[in-house]
């Protein structure tokens, strides 16, 4: 985080820490360094703050936004919306967010608190139907004066924000942390694991890491079962009818900003393993991450146990970075979180019951 006085909250976007996941690495017998890029520590609470800021600032430079008049309309699973609402309330633009019903109440409440209007759309609507979050945004934009869609699915500033900020921050953290006998480091990013929604994160990171830092960095994509982003196509068969609970990753179309040729390998994850991995991150590392962070970790652990990942997993000093895109405070009212939180009993529960004379 910059140490000087910031002009406004947008100065607090990004600059997130890379944190060792040592306990989880030990639990899984990994010899490599397992590192989490903790994006809920960005000002708006997610990895998507970066692209919201970049898309708004680029549109301003191009003269596409007029303070007091422009209405920024965006279809999103919520986090891009929160970043946009934050940027736009600071800069004086109105915001309408279209968001599928499945996305959490917490995201809607935050959006409304930031002054945005929120329109919910049916989760099951195909992306190209007029009822989908994308279709509704387009219908609104056609009718609303000064309406503009910055369009995270096509906007080059989406992958660029990660190529210019997320990637360089990861590289900077890895190259400036010395290698010691206790904590050996290759001083390079050897593999990166990220989930894909628009695909901006993984595409931008692949470019940042491979262009100038380490051309042989392995880029691993994570896609939920029910989505169609993974390659080869055969991975995408699923029996959940395209429905899954994890938010922010997976789609029924391939967004323009996702360049799948820049991803080496894909893993498919399900809700159950994702939420178990969220619990693992909380209980072992004290990290208050959201569902897609669990998917990324579950994918990373599976890849590190695969034929392709085993060599890196078994080599001390190799650095494997997992992107943890948002925080659990986006999901506190979700059944999956309440179950995970309320059904885990502390080993002290029995003692407390004994002391207080109550049944445990
Ligand atoms: N996780 C969460 C919680 C998200 O909101 C998003 C953005 N849709 C992602 C992961 C995936 O990021 P990207 O759109 O860059 O692929």
CSV table of C-alpha atoms and ligand atoms in Angstrom, one decimal:
chain,number,residue,atom,x,y,z
A,1,UNK,CA,0.0,0.0,0.0
A,2,UNK,CA,1.4,3.5,-0.9
A,3,UNK,CA,2.6,5.3,2.2
A,4,UNK,CA,1.8,8.9,1.1
A,5,UNK,CA,-1.6,10.6,1.4
A,6,UNK,CA,-3.9,9.3,-1.3
A,7,UNK,CA,-6.2,11.6,-3.3
A,8,UNK,CA,-9.2,9.3,-2.8
A,9,UNK,CA,-10.2,5.7,-2.2
A,10,UNK,CA,-9.1,4.7,-5.7
A,11,UNK,CA,-5.5,5.0,-4.4
A,12,UNK,CA,-6.3,2.0,-2.2
A,13,UNK,CA,-7.1,-0.2,-5.2
A,14,UNK,CA,-4.6,-3.1,-5.7
A,15,UNK,CA,-1.2,-3.1,-3.9
A,16,UNK,CA,-2.3,-6.3,-2.2
A,17,UNK,CA,0.0,-8.7,-0.3
A,18,UNK,CA,1.4,-12.0,-1.5
A,19,UNK,CA,1.1,-14.3,1.6
A,20,UNK,CA,2.7,-17.7,2.3
A,21,UNK,CA,0.3,-20.5,2.7
A,22,UNK,CA,2.8,-22.6,4.6
A,23,UNK,CA,0.3,-24.6,6.8
A,24,UNK,CA,-1.7,-25.7,3.8
A,25,UNK,CA,1.5,-26.6,1.9
A,26,UNK,CA,2.6,-28.7,4.8
A,27,UNK,CA,-0.8,-30.4,5.1
A,28,UNK,CA,-0.5,-31.5,1.5
A,29,UNK,CA,3.2,-32.5,1.6
A,30,UNK,CA,4.3,-29.8,-0.8
A,31,UNK,CA,7.9,-28.8,-0.9
A,32,UNK,CA,7.4,-25.8,-3.1
A,33,UNK,CA,6.3,-22.4,-1.8
A,34,UNK,CA,2.5,-22.0,-2.0
A,35,UNK,CA,1.7,-18.2,-2.1
A,36,UNK,CA,-1.7,-16.5,-2.1
A,37,UNK,CA,-2.4,-13.1,-3.8
A,38,UNK,CA,-4.9,-11.7,-1.4
A,39,UNK,CA,-7.2,-9.5,-3.3
A,40,UNK,CA,-9.9,-8.8,-0.7
A,41,UNK,CA,-7.4,-6.3,0.8
A,42,UNK,CA,-8.0,-4.0,-2.2
A,43,UNK,CA,-10.2,-0.9,-1.4
A,44,UNK,CA,-13.4,-2.3,-2.9
A,45,UNK,CA,-12.7,-5.8,-1.7
A,46,UNK,CA,-11.8,-7.7,-4.9
A,47,UNK,CA,-9.4,-8.3,-7.8
A,48,UNK,CA,-12.0,-6.5,-10.0
A,49,UNK,CA,-11.4,-3.0,-8.4
A,50,UNK,CA,-8.3,-2.8,-10.7
A,51,UNK,CA,-10.2,-3.2,-13.9
A,52,UNK,CA,-13.0,-0.9,-12.8
A,53,UNK,CA,-10.5,1.8,-12.1
A,54,UNK,CA,-8.7,1.2,-15.4
A,55,UNK,CA,-11.8,1.1,-17.5
A,56,UNK,CA,-13.2,4.3,-16.0
A,57,UNK,CA,-9.9,6.2,-16.4
A,58,UNK,CA,-9.4,5.0,-20.0
A,59,UNK,CA,-13.0,6.1,-20.9
A,60,UNK,CA,-12.3,9.5,-19.3
A,61,UNK,CA,-9.1,9.9,-21.3
A,62,UNK,CA,-11.1,9.1,-24.5
A,63,UNK,CA,-13.7,11.7,-23.5
A,64,UNK,CA,-16.4,9.1,-23.2
A,65,UNK,CA,-17.6,10.1,-19.7
A,66,UNK,CA,-19.3,13.4,-18.7
A,67,UNK,CA,-19.5,14.1,-14.9
A,68,UNK,CA,-23.1,14.7,-13.9
A,69,UNK,CA,-24.5,13.2,-17.1
A,70,UNK,CA,-23.0,9.8,-17.9
A,71,UNK,CA,-24.7,6.7,-16.7
A,72,UNK,CA,-22.3,3.7,-16.5
A,73,UNK,CA,-24.2,0.5,-17.0
A,74,UNK,CA,-22.4,-2.8,-16.5
A,75,UNK,CA,-23.4,-6.5,-16.4
A,76,UNK,CA,-21.3,-8.2,-13.7
A,77,UNK,CA,-21.3,-10.9,-11.1
A,78,UNK,CA,-21.0,-8.0,-8.6
A,79,UNK,CA,-17.3,-7.3,-7.9
A,80,UNK,CA,-16.7,-5.3,-11.1
A,81,UNK,CA,-19.9,-3.4,-10.2
A,82,UNK,CA,-18.6,-2.6,-6.7
A,83,UNK,CA,-15.3,-1.3,-8.2
A,84,UNK,CA,-17.3,0.8,-10.8
A,85,UNK,CA,-19.7,2.1,-8.2
A,86,UNK,CA,-16.8,3.2,-6.0
A,87,UNK,CA,-14.9,4.9,-8.9
A,88,UNK,CA,-18.1,6.5,-10.2
A,89,UNK,CA,-19.3,7.9,-6.9
A,90,UNK,CA,-15.9,9.6,-6.5
A,91,UNK,CA,-15.9,10.9,-10.0
A,92,UNK,CA,-19.6,11.9,-10.4
A,93,UNK,CA,-21.1,9.4,-12.8
A,94,UNK,CA,-24.4,7.4,-12.2
A,95,UNK,CA,-24.2,3.6,-12.2
A,96,UNK,CA,-26.7,0.8,-13.0
A,97,UNK,CA,-25.5,-2.7,-12.4
A,98,UNK,CA,-27.2,-5.7,-13.9
A,99,UNK,CA,-26.5,-8.9,-12.0
A,100,UNK,CA,-27.9,-12.5,-12.0
A,101,UNK,CA,-30.2,-13.5,-9.1
A,102,UNK,CA,-27.7,-16.0,-7.8
A,103,UNK,CA,-25.2,-13.3,-6.7
A,104,UNK,CA,-25.1,-12.5,-3.0
A,105,UNK,CA,-27.3,-10.0,-1.2
A,106,UNK,CA,-24.1,-8.6,0.3
A,107,UNK,CA,-23.0,-7.5,-3.1
A,108,UNK,CA,-26.3,-5.9,-3.9
A,109,UNK,CA,-26.4,-4.1,-0.6
A,110,UNK,CA,-22.9,-2.7,-1.1
A,111,UNK,CA,-23.7,-1.5,-4.6
A,112,UNK,CA,-26.8,0.3,-3.3
A,113,UNK,CA,-24.9,1.7,-0.4
A,114,UNK,CA,-22.4,3.2,-3.0
A,115,UNK,CA,-25.4,4.8,-4.7
A,116,UNK,CA,-25.7,2.4,-7.7
A,117,UNK,CA,-29.0,1.1,-9.0
A,118,UNK,CA,-29.2,-2.7,-9.2
A,119,UNK,CA,-31.3,-4.8,-11.6
A,120,UNK,CA,-31.5,-8.5,-11.0
A,121,UNK,CA,-31.8,-11.0,-13.9
A,122,UNK,CA,-32.6,-14.7,-14.1
A,123,UNK,CA,-29.5,-16.8,-13.4
A,124,UNK,CA,-30.5,-19.4,-16.0
A,125,UNK,CA,-30.9,-16.9,-18.9
A,126,UNK,CA,-28.5,-17.6,-21.7
A,127,UNK,CA,-25.9,-14.9,-22.1
A,128,UNK,CA,-27.3,-13.8,-25.5
A,129,UNK,CA,-30.9,-13.7,-24.5
A,130,UNK,CA,-32.5,-10.3,-23.8
A,131,UNK,CA,-33.3,-11.4,-20.2
A,132,UNK,CA,-29.7,-12.1,-19.2
A,133,UNK,CA,-27.6,-9.6,-17.3
A,134,UNK,CA,-25.8,-8.8,-20.5
A,135,UNK,CA,-29.1,-8.5,-22.5
A,136,UNK,CA,-30.7,-6.3,-19.9
A,137,UNK,CA,-27.7,-4.0,-19.8
A,138,UNK,CA,-27.8,-3.6,-23.6
A,139,UNK,CA,-31.5,-2.8,-23.5
A,140,UNK,CA,-31.0,-0.2,-20.8
A,141,UNK,CA,-28.1,1.4,-22.6
A,142,UNK,CA,-30.0,1.8,-25.8
A,143,UNK,CA,-32.8,3.8,-24.1
A,144,UNK,CA,-31.0,5.8,-21.3
A,145,UNK,CA,-29.5,9.1,-22.4
A,146,UNK,CA,-25.7,9.2,-21.8
A,147,UNK,CA,-25.8,5.5,-21.0
A,148,UNK,CA,-22.5,3.7,-21.6
A,149,UNK,CA,-21.4,0.1,-21.1
A,150,UNK,CA,-17.6,-0.1,-20.5
A,151,UNK,CA,-17.9,-3.9,-21.2
A,152,UNK,CA,-15.5,-5.9,-19.1
A,153,UNK,CA,-16.0,-8.9,-21.5
A,154,UNK,CA,-14.4,-6.9,-24.4
A,155,UNK,CA,-12.6,-4.0,-22.9
A,156,UNK,CA,-8.8,-4.3,-23.4
A,157,UNK,CA,-8.3,-2.4,-20.2
A,158,UNK,CA,-9.5,-5.5,-18.3
A,159,UNK,CA,-6.6,-7.8,-19.1
A,160,UNK,CA,-4.3,-4.8,-19.2
A,161,UNK,CA,-5.1,-3.8,-15.6
A,162,UNK,CA,-3.7,-7.2,-14.6
A,163,UNK,CA,-0.8,-7.1,-16.9
A,164,UNK,CA,0.2,-3.7,-15.6
A,165,UNK,CA,-0.7,-4.0,-11.9
A,166,UNK,CA,-1.5,-7.6,-10.5
A,167,UNK,CA,1.3,-9.3,-12.4
A,168,UNK,CA,4.0,-6.7,-11.6
A,169,UNK,CA,3.0,-6.7,-7.9
A,170,UNK,CA,3.5,-10.5,-7.8
A,171,UNK,CA,6.8,-10.3,-9.6
A,172,UNK,CA,8.0,-7.5,-7.3
A,173,UNK,CA,7.1,-9.5,-4.1
A,174,UNK,CA,8.8,-12.6,-5.4
A,175,UNK,CA,12.0,-11.0,-6.6
A,176,UNK,CA,12.4,-8.8,-3.5
A,177,UNK,CA,12.0,-11.6,-1.0
A,178,UNK,CA,15.5,-13.2,-0.5
A,179,UNK,CA,16.1,-16.9,-0.8
A,180,UNK,CA,17.3,-18.3,2.5
A,181,UNK,CA,18.3,-21.9,3.6
A,182,UNK,CA,15.1,-22.0,5.7
A,183,UNK,CA,12.9,-20.5,3.0
A,184,UNK,CA,14.5,-21.2,-0.4
A,185,UNK,CA,13.1,-19.4,-3.4
A,186,UNK,CA,13.8,-19.7,-7.2
A,187,UNK,CA,13.2,-15.9,-7.2
A,188,UNK,CA,10.8,-16.5,-10.0
A,189,UNK,CA,7.1,-17.2,-10.4
A,190,UNK,CA,7.1,-20.8,-11.5
A,191,UNK,CA,3.4,-21.4,-11.8
A,192,UNK,CA,0.3,-19.3,-11.4
A,193,UNK,CA,-3.3,-20.5,-10.7
A,194,UNK,CA,-6.4,-18.4,-11.3
A,195,UNK,CA,-10.1,-18.9,-11.9
A,196,UNK,CA,-11.7,-17.4,-14.9
A,197,UNK,CA,-14.9,-15.4,-15.3
A,198,UNK,CA,-14.2,-12.8,-17.9
A,199,UNK,CA,-10.7,-14.3,-18.1
A,200,UNK,CA,-9.1,-10.9,-17.8
A,201,UNK,CA,-7.2,-11.9,-14.7
A,202,UNK,CA,-5.6,-15.0,-16.1
A,203,UNK,CA,-4.9,-13.6,-19.5
A,204,UNK,CA,-3.3,-10.4,-18.1
A,205,UNK,CA,-1.2,-12.4,-15.6
A,206,UNK,CA,-0.1,-14.8,-18.3
A,207,UNK,CA,1.2,-11.9,-20.3
A,208,UNK,CA,2.9,-10.1,-17.4
A,209,UNK,CA,4.6,-13.2,-16.2
A,210,UNK,CA,5.7,-14.8,-19.4
A,211,UNK,CA,6.6,-11.8,-21.6
A,212,UNK,CA,9.4,-10.4,-19.4
A,213,UNK,CA,9.7,-12.4,-16.2
A,214,UNK,CA,9.7,-16.1,-16.8
A,215,UNK,CA,8.7,-17.4,-20.2
A,216,UNK,CA,8.3,-20.9,-18.8
A,217,UNK,CA,5.9,-20.0,-16.0
A,218,UNK,CA,3.1,-22.5,-16.0
A,219,UNK,CA,-0.4,-20.9,-16.3
A,220,UNK,CA,-3.2,-23.0,-14.8
A,221,UNK,CA,-6.8,-22.0,-15.3
A,222,UNK,CA,-9.7,-23.0,-13.0
A,223,UNK,CA,-13.2,-23.3,-14.3
A,224,UNK,CA,-16.3,-24.5,-12.4
A,225,UNK,CA,-18.1,-27.7,-13.5
A,226,UNK,CA,-21.1,-26.4,-15.5
A,227,UNK,CA,-19.1,-23.7,-17.3
A,228,UNK,CA,-17.6,-24.0,-20.8
A,229,UNK,CA,-14.3,-22.0,-20.5
A,230,UNK,CA,-11.9,-24.9,-20.1
A,231,UNK,CA,-9.8,-26.5,-22.9
A,232,UNK,CA,-10.0,-29.2,-24.1
A,233,UNK,CA,-13.8,-29.0,-24.7
A,234,UNK,CA,-14.3,-32.5,-23.4
A,235,UNK,CA,-13.6,-31.2,-19.8
A,236,UNK,CA,-16.7,-29.2,-20.0
A,237,UNK,CA,-19.3,-32.0,-19.9
A,238,UNK,CA,-21.2,-31.7,-16.6
A,239,UNK,CA,-24.3,-33.0,-15.0
A,240,UNK,CA,-25.2,-29.9,-13.1
A,241,UNK,CA,-27.1,-28.2,-16.0
A,242,UNK,CA,-24.7,-25.3,-15.9
A,243,UNK,CA,-25.8,-24.4,-12.3
A,244,UNK,CA,-23.3,-24.0,-9.5
A,245,UNK,CA,-23.2,-21.8,-6.4
A,246,UNK,CA,-19.6,-20.3,-6.5
A,247,UNK,CA,-19.9,-16.7,-7.8
A,248,UNK,CA,-17.7,-14.8,-10.2
A,249,UNK,CA,-16.1,-17.7,-12.2
A,250,UNK,CA,-17.4,-19.6,-15.2
A,251,UNK,CA,-19.6,-18.7,-18.1
A,252,UNK,CA,-21.8,-20.1,-20.9
A,253,UNK,CA,-19.8,-18.2,-23.5
A,254,UNK,CA,-16.1,-17.4,-24.0
A,255,UNK,CA,-15.5,-13.7,-23.4
A,256,UNK,CA,-13.3,-11.8,-25.9
A,257,UNK,CA,-10.8,-10.8,-23.3
A,258,UNK,CA,-10.1,-14.5,-22.4
A,259,UNK,CA,-7.3,-15.7,-24.6
A,260,UNK,CA,-7.3,-19.5,-23.9
A,261,UNK,CA,-4.1,-20.0,-25.9
A,262,UNK,CA,-2.2,-18.2,-23.1
A,263,UNK,CA,-3.4,-20.7,-20.5
A,264,UNK,CA,-1.4,-24.0,-20.4
A,265,UNK,CA,-3.9,-26.3,-18.6
A,266,UNK,CA,-7.3,-26.2,-17.1
A,267,UNK,CA,-8.9,-27.9,-14.1
A,268,UNK,CA,-12.6,-28.2,-13.3
A,269,UNK,CA,-13.8,-27.6,-9.8
A,270,UNK,CA,-17.1,-28.2,-8.0
A,271,UNK,CA,-18.9,-26.3,-5.2
A,272,UNK,CA,-18.1,-28.8,-2.5
A,273,UNK,CA,-14.3,-28.8,-2.9
A,274,UNK,CA,-14.3,-25.0,-3.3
A,275,UNK,CA,-16.1,-24.4,0.0
A,276,UNK,CA,-13.9,-27.0,1.7
A,277,UNK,CA,-10.9,-25.1,0.5
A,278,UNK,CA,-12.3,-21.8,1.8
A,279,UNK,CA,-12.6,-23.4,5.2
A,280,UNK,CA,-9.0,-24.6,4.8
A,281,UNK,CA,-7.8,-21.1,4.1
A,282,UNK,CA,-9.7,-19.7,7.0
A,283,UNK,CA,-8.8,-22.3,9.6
A,284,UNK,CA,-5.1,-22.8,8.6
A,285,UNK,CA,-4.1,-19.4,7.3
A,286,UNK,CA,-6.6,-17.0,8.9
A,287,UNK,CA,-7.6,-15.7,5.4
A,288,UNK,CA,-11.2,-14.5,5.1
A,289,UNK,CA,-11.6,-15.4,1.4
A,290,UNK,CA,-14.7,-16.0,-0.8
A,291,UNK,CA,-15.8,-19.0,-2.7
A,292,UNK,CA,-13.8,-18.6,-5.9
A,293,UNK,CA,-10.6,-18.4,-3.8
A,294,UNK,CA,-11.5,-21.9,-2.6
A,295,UNK,CA,-11.9,-23.0,-6.2
A,296,UNK,CA,-8.5,-21.6,-7.1
A,297,UNK,CA,-6.8,-23.3,-4.2
A,298,UNK,CA,-8.6,-26.6,-4.8
A,299,UNK,CA,-7.5,-26.4,-8.5
A,300,UNK,CA,-3.9,-25.6,-7.5
A,301,UNK,CA,-3.7,-28.5,-5.0
A,302,UNK,CA,-5.1,-30.9,-7.6
A,303,UNK,CA,-2.7,-29.7,-10.3
A,304,UNK,CA,0.3,-30.0,-7.9
A,305,UNK,CA,-0.6,-33.6,-7.4
A,306,UNK,CA,-1.0,-34.3,-11.1
A,307,UNK,CA,1.8,-35.7,-13.4
A,308,UNK,CA,2.2,-32.2,-14.8
A,309,UNK,CA,2.5,-30.4,-11.5
A,310,UNK,CA,4.4,-32.9,-9.4
A,311,UNK,CA,7.9,-31.8,-10.3
A,312,UNK,CA,7.2,-28.2,-9.2
A,313,UNK,CA,5.4,-29.5,-6.0
A,314,UNK,CA,8.4,-31.5,-5.0
A,315,UNK,CA,11.1,-28.9,-5.7
A,316,UNK,CA,12.0,-26.7,-2.7
A,317,UNK,CA,12.0,-23.0,-3.7
A,318,UNK,CA,9.6,-23.2,-6.6
A,319,UNK,CA,7.0,-20.5,-6.3
A,320,UNK,CA,3.4,-21.3,-7.0
A,321,UNK,CA,1.0,-18.3,-6.8
A,322,UNK,CA,-2.8,-18.7,-6.3
A,323,UNK,CA,-5.1,-15.8,-7.0
A,324,UNK,CA,-7.6,-15.3,-4.1
A,325,UNK,CA,-10.1,-12.9,-5.8
A,326,UNK,CA,-12.4,-11.7,-3.0
A,327,UNK,CA,-13.4,-12.0,0.6
A,328,UNK,CA,-15.9,-13.9,2.6
A,329,UNK,CA,-17.7,-10.6,3.6
A,330,UNK,CA,-19.3,-10.8,0.2
A,331,UNK,CA,-21.0,-14.1,1.2
A,332,UNK,CA,-21.8,-13.9,4.9
A,333,UNK,CA,-25.6,-14.7,4.4
A,334,UNK,CA,-25.0,-17.6,2.0
A,335,UNK,CA,-26.1,-21.0,3.2
A,336,UNK,CA,-22.8,-22.5,2.3
A,337,UNK,CA,-20.9,-20.1,4.5
A,338,UNK,CA,-23.3,-20.3,7.5
A,339,UNK,CA,-23.1,-24.0,7.4
A,340,UNK,CA,-19.3,-24.0,7.2
A,341,UNK,CA,-19.1,-21.4,10.0
A,342,UNK,CA,-21.8,-22.6,12.4
A,343,UNK,CA,-21.3,-26.4,12.1
A,344,UNK,CA,-17.6,-26.4,13.0
A,345,UNK,CA,-17.2,-27.0,16.7
A,346,UNK,CA,-14.2,-25.8,18.5
A,347,UNK,CA,-12.4,-28.4,20.6
A,348,UNK,CA,-13.1,-26.0,23.5
A,349,UNK,CA,-16.9,-26.4,23.2
A,350,UNK,CA,-16.9,-29.4,25.6
A,351,UNK,CA,-14.8,-27.6,28.2
A,352,UNK,CA,-17.0,-24.5,28.1
A,353,UNK,CA,-20.1,-26.6,28.5
A,354,UNK,CA,-18.5,-28.3,31.5
A,355,UNK,CA,-17.4,-25.1,33.2
A,356,UNK,CA,-20.8,-23.4,32.6
A,357,UNK,CA,-22.7,-26.6,33.5
A,358,UNK,CA,-24.6,-26.6,30.2
A,359,UNK,CA,-25.0,-29.4,27.6
A,360,UNK,CA,-22.6,-28.9,24.7
B,1,LIG,N1,-13.7,-14.5,-8.5
B,1,LIG,C1,-14.6,-13.6,-8.3
B,1,LIG,C2,-15.2,-13.5,-6.9
B,1,LIG,C3,-15.0,-12.6,-9.3
B,1,LIG,O1,-15.9,-11.7,-9.0
B,1,LIG,C4,-14.4,-12.7,-10.5
B,1,LIG,C5,-14.8,-11.7,-11.6
B,1,LIG,N2,-15.9,-12.2,-12.4
B,1,LIG,C6,-13.4,-13.7,-10.8
B,1,LIG,C7,-13.1,-14.6,-9.7
B,1,LIG,C8,-12.8,-13.9,-12.1
B,1,LIG,O2,-12.0,-12.9,-12.6
B,1,LIG,P1,-11.9,-12.6,-14.2
B,1,LIG,O3,-13.2,-11.9,-14.6
B,1,LIG,O4,-10.8,-11.6,-14.3
B,1,LIG,O5,-11.7,-13.8,-14.9
